[in-house]
Every structure is written in C-alpha cells, then in structure tokens.
Short mmCIF file of C-alpha atoms in Angstrom, two decimals:
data_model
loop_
_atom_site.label_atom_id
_atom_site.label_comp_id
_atom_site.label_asym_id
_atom_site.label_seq_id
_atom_site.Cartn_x
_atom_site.Cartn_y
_atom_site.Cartn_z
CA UNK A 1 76.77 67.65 61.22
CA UNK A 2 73.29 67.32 62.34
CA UNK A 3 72.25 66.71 65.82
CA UNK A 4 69.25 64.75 66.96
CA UNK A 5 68.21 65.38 70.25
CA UNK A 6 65.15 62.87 71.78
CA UNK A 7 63.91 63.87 75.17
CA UNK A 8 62.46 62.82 77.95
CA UNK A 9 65.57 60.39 78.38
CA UNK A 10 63.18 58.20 80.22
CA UNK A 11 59.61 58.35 80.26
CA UNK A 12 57.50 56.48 82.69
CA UNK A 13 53.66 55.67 82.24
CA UNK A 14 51.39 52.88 82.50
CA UNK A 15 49.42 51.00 80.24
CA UNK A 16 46.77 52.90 78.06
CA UNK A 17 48.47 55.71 78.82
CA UNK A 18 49.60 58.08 75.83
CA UNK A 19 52.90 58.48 75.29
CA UNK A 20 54.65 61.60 73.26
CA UNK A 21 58.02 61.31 72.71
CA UNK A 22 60.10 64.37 70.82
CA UNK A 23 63.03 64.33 68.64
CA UNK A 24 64.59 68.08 67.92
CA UNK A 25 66.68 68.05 65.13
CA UNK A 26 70.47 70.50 65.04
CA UNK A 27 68.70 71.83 61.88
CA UNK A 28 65.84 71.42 59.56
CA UNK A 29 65.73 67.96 58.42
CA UNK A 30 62.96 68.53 56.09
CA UNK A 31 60.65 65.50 56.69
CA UNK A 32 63.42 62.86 56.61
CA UNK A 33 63.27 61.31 60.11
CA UNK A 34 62.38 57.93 60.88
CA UNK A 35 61.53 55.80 64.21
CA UNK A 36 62.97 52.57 65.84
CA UNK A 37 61.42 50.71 68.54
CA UNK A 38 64.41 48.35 70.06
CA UNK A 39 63.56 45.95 72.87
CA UNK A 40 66.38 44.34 74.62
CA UNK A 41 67.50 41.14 72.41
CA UNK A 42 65.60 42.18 69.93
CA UNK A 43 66.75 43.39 66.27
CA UNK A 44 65.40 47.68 66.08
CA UNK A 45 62.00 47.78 64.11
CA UNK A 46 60.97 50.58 61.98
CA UNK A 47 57.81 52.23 63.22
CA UNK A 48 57.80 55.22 61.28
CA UNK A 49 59.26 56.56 57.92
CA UNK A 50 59.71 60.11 56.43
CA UNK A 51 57.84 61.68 59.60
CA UNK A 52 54.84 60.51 59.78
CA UNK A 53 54.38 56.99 57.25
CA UNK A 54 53.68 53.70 59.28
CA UNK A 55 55.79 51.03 58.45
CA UNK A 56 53.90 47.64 57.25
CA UNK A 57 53.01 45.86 60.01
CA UNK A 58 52.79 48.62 62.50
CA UNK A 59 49.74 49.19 64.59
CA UNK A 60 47.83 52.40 64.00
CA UNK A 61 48.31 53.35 67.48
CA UNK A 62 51.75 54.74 66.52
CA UNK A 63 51.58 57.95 64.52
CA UNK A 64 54.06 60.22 63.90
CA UNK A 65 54.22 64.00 62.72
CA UNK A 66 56.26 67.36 62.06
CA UNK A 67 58.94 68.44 60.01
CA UNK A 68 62.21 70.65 59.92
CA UNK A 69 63.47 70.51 63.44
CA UNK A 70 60.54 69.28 65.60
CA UNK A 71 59.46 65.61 65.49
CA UNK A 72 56.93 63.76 67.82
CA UNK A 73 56.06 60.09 68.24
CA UNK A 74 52.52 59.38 69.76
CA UNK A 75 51.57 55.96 71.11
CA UNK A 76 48.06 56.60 71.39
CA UNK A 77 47.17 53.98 74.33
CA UNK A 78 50.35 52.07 75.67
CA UNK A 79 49.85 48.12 75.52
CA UNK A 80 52.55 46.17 77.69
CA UNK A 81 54.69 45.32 74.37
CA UNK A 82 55.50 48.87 73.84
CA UNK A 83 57.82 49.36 76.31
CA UNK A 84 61.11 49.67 75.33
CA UNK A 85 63.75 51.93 73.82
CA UNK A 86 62.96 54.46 70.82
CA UNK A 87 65.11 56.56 68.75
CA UNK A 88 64.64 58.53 65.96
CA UNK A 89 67.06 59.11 62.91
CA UNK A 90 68.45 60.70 59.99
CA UNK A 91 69.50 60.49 56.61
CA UNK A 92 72.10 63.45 55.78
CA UNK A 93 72.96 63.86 52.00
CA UNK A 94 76.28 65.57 52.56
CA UNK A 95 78.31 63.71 54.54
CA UNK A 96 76.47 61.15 53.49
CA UNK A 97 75.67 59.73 56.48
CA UNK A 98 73.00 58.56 59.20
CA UNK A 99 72.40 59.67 62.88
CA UNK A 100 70.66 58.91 65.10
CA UNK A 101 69.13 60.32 68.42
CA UNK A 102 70.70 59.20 71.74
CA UNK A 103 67.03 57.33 72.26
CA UNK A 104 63.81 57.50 74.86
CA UNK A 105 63.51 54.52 77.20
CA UNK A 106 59.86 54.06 77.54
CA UNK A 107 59.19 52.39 81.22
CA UNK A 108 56.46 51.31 83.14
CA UNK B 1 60.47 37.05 54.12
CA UNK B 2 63.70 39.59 53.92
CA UNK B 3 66.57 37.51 56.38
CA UNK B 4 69.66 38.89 56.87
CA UNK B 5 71.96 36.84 58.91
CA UNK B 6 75.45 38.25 60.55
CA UNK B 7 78.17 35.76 61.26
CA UNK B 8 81.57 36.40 62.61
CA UNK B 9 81.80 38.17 65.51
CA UNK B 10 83.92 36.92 68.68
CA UNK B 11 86.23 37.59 70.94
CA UNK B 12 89.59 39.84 69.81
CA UNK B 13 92.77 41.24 71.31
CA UNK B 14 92.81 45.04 71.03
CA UNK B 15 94.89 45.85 67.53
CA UNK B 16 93.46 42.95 66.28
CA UNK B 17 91.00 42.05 62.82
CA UNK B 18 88.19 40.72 62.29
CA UNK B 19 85.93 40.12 59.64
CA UNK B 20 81.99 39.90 59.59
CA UNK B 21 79.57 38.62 57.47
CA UNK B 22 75.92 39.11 56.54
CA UNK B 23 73.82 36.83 54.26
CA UNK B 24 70.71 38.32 52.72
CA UNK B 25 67.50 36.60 51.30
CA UNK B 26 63.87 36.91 50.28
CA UNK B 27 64.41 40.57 48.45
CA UNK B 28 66.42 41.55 45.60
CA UNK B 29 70.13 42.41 47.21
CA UNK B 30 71.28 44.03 44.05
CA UNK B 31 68.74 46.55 44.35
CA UNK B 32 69.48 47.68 47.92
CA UNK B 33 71.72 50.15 50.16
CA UNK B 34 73.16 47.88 52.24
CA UNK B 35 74.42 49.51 55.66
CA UNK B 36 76.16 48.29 59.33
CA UNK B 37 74.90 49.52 62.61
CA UNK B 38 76.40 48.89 65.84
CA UNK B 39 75.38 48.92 69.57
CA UNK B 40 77.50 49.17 72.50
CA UNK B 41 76.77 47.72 75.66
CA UNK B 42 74.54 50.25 77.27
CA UNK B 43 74.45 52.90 74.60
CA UNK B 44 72.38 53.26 71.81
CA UNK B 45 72.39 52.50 67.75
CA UNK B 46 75.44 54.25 65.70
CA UNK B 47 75.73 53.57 62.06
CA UNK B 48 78.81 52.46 61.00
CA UNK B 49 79.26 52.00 57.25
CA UNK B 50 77.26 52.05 53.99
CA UNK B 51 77.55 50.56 50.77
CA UNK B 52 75.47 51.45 47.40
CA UNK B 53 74.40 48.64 45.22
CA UNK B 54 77.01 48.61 42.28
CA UNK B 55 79.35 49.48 45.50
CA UNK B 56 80.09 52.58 43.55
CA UNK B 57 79.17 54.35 46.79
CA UNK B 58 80.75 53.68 49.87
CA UNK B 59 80.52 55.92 53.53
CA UNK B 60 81.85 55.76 56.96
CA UNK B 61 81.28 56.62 60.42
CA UNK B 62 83.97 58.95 61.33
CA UNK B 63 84.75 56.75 64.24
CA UNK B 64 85.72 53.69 61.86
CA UNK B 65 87.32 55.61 58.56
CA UNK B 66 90.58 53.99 57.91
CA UNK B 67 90.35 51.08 59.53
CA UNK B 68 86.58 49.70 58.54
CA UNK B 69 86.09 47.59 55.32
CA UNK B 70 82.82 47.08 53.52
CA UNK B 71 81.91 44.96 50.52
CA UNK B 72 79.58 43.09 49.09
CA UNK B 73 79.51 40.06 47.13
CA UNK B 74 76.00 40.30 44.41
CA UNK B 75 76.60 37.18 43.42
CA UNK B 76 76.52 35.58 46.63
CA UNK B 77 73.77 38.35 48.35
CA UNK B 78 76.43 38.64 51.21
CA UNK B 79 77.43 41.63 52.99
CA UNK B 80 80.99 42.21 54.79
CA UNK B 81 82.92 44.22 56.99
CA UNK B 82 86.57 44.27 57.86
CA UNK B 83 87.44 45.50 60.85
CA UNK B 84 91.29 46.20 61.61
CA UNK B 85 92.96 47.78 64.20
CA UNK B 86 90.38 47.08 66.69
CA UNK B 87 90.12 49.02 69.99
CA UNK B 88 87.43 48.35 73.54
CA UNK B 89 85.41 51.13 71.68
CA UNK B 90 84.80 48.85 69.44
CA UNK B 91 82.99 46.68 71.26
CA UNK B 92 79.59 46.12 70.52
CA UNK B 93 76.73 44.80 68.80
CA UNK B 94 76.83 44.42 64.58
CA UNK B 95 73.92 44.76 63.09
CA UNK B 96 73.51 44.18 59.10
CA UNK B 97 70.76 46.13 57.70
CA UNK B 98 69.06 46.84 54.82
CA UNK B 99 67.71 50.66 53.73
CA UNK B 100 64.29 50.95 52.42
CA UNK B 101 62.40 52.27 49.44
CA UNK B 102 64.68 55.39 49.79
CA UNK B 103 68.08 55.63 51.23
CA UNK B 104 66.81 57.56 53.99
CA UNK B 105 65.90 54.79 56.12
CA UNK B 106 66.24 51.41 57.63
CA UNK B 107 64.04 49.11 56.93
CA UNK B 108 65.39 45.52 57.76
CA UNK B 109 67.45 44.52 60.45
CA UNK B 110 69.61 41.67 61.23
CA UNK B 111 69.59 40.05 64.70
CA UNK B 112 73.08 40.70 65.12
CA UNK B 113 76.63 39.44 65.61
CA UNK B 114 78.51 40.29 68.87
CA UNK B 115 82.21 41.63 68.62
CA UNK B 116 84.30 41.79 71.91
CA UNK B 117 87.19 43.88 71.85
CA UNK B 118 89.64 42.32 74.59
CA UNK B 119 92.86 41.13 75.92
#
C-alpha cells in the first residue's frame, strides 16, 4: 500500500509570500498525483492533475512538479483566498484504490 | 455545469443503516467513475468506495468492505451508498464525486451530506 506523506503539517506565511508544499510518496508513483485545495465548508477543488497539469479554472500561480516519490506544490505569491488545507493524492492500480496525504494547513 | 447533489445523511444509532444518495447533472454519468469520499470531523479526506460505469467494477476502502454498498442507477444519473453496521468511526462528512478524464483523479465534488454515528 502506498503512503503519501505531505509536510510541513502547517505552514505559516503571509500574503505574497511563496508557498512550497511537498508530498513524498511510500514509492514511485510515476506522475500520478494530484492536488486538493479544501477550505472549511467548502467542497475539495482540484488544483493540479498528473503532477504538474492545472485544472480549468485554476490560476497560474499554482504550479506543480516532480515525479516518482517527490512532489511539490508552489503558490507563487499567496493571495488571502489561498489559505486553507491541501492534500495531495493517488490513484493505485492494484488494490485499486485512492490515498491520499494526511494534508498541509496553509495559515496566515 | 457538472452538480452532484448528496442527500441522506442524519443522525444514526451505532449498528445502525443508512443509505445515501447522490444526483448527478450537466455531464454524461454513464461515462464516468463515480467514487465516495468522506471527512471526519477534524481529519482529512479518505476515499471510501468506487464504482466503474457499467458497475462492472466496484472497490472499497478497507475500513468499509463488508458492510459499504455502492450502486448506481444510469437511468436515473444517481449515485448510492449503503451503509450497514454503522460505528462513531463512521462519522463524518460524504462526499459524492466524480473522477476525471482518467481514473486517476477527482475532478468534481459534491458539497456533501453529513452522517452522525450516535446513540
């Protein structure tokens, strides 16, 4: 079973700040990782999709990048709506399955 | 617009059933991986189940086999999960959601449907 592992737990920054959040993965996950943002009674959005592909809608300030265990997501300069809790997941093919990381709270 | 809209959640007595629904709209639900995520109260987003589109395919969590349910009604674009033997862990936050171009990831969420696990 594969293992994602996000850290910081918490990050704190201000706004127009950059902030890098990592996801380590148990093993390599090829490029098959994808990132939530989920704000408190709010529904999670996809940011990003197979490492590093910006889901419609998304601003270009997020990016994402790497592959097999090592995963970042950059916020390039924090505006006040991006604080909130990200996680990163998983797709395994067998089990078939989905995990997900244990999530980066984002604070001001 | 893609909606997806959970009902059914409430309040049940541990041991108990319930069952909870999800309509779908605005995308072709016979074309879609259709998948339930849950939340518990301070922790973060576990998948729960998964169902293929012909529901040839069906998964679960670990935590849920055996006593978790999905199905889904094409004809009617409606998602479901049956939920028996219910325990405080299972307690939490339902969400319905929908994969995207791939498998490998979710695209559309629901807003949710609360279940409370107590006596």
């Amino acid at each position: 079973e594969i293992v994602l592992t996000q850290s910081p737990a918490t990050l704190s920054l201000s706004p127009g700040e950059r902030a890098t959040l990592s996801c380590r993965a148990s093993q390599s996950v090829r490029s098959s990782l994808a990132w939530y943002q989920h704000k408190p009674g709010q529904a999670p959005r996809l940011l990003i999709y197979e490492a590093s592909n910006r889901a419609a809608g998304i601003p270009a300030r997020f990016s994402g990048s790497g592959s097999g265990p090592d995963f970042t997501l950059t916020i390039s300069s924090l505006e006040p709506e991006d604080f909130a809790v990200y996680y990163c997941q998983h797709r395994t093919n067998w089990p078939p399955m989905y995990t997900f990381g244990q999530g980066t709270k984002l604070e001001i | 617009e893609v909606q997806l809209v959970e009902s059914g959640g409430g309040l049940v007595k541990p041991g108990g059933s319930l069952k909870l629904s999800c309509a779908a709209s605005g995308f072709t639900f016979t074309s879609y991986t259709m998948n339930w995520v849950r939340q518990a109260p301070g922790k973060g987003l576990e998948w729960v189940s998964s169902v293929s589109p012909s529901s040839g395919d069906i998964y679960y969590a670990d935590s849920v086999k055996g006593r978790f349910t999905i199905s889904r009604d094409n004809a009617k674009n409606s998602l479901f999960l049956q939920m028996n033997s219910l325990s405080a862990d299972d307690t939490a936050l339902y969400y319905c959601v929908r994969v995207g171009a791939t498998r490998d990831y979710f695209e559309y969420w629901g807003q949710g449907t609360l279940v409370t696990v107590s006596s």
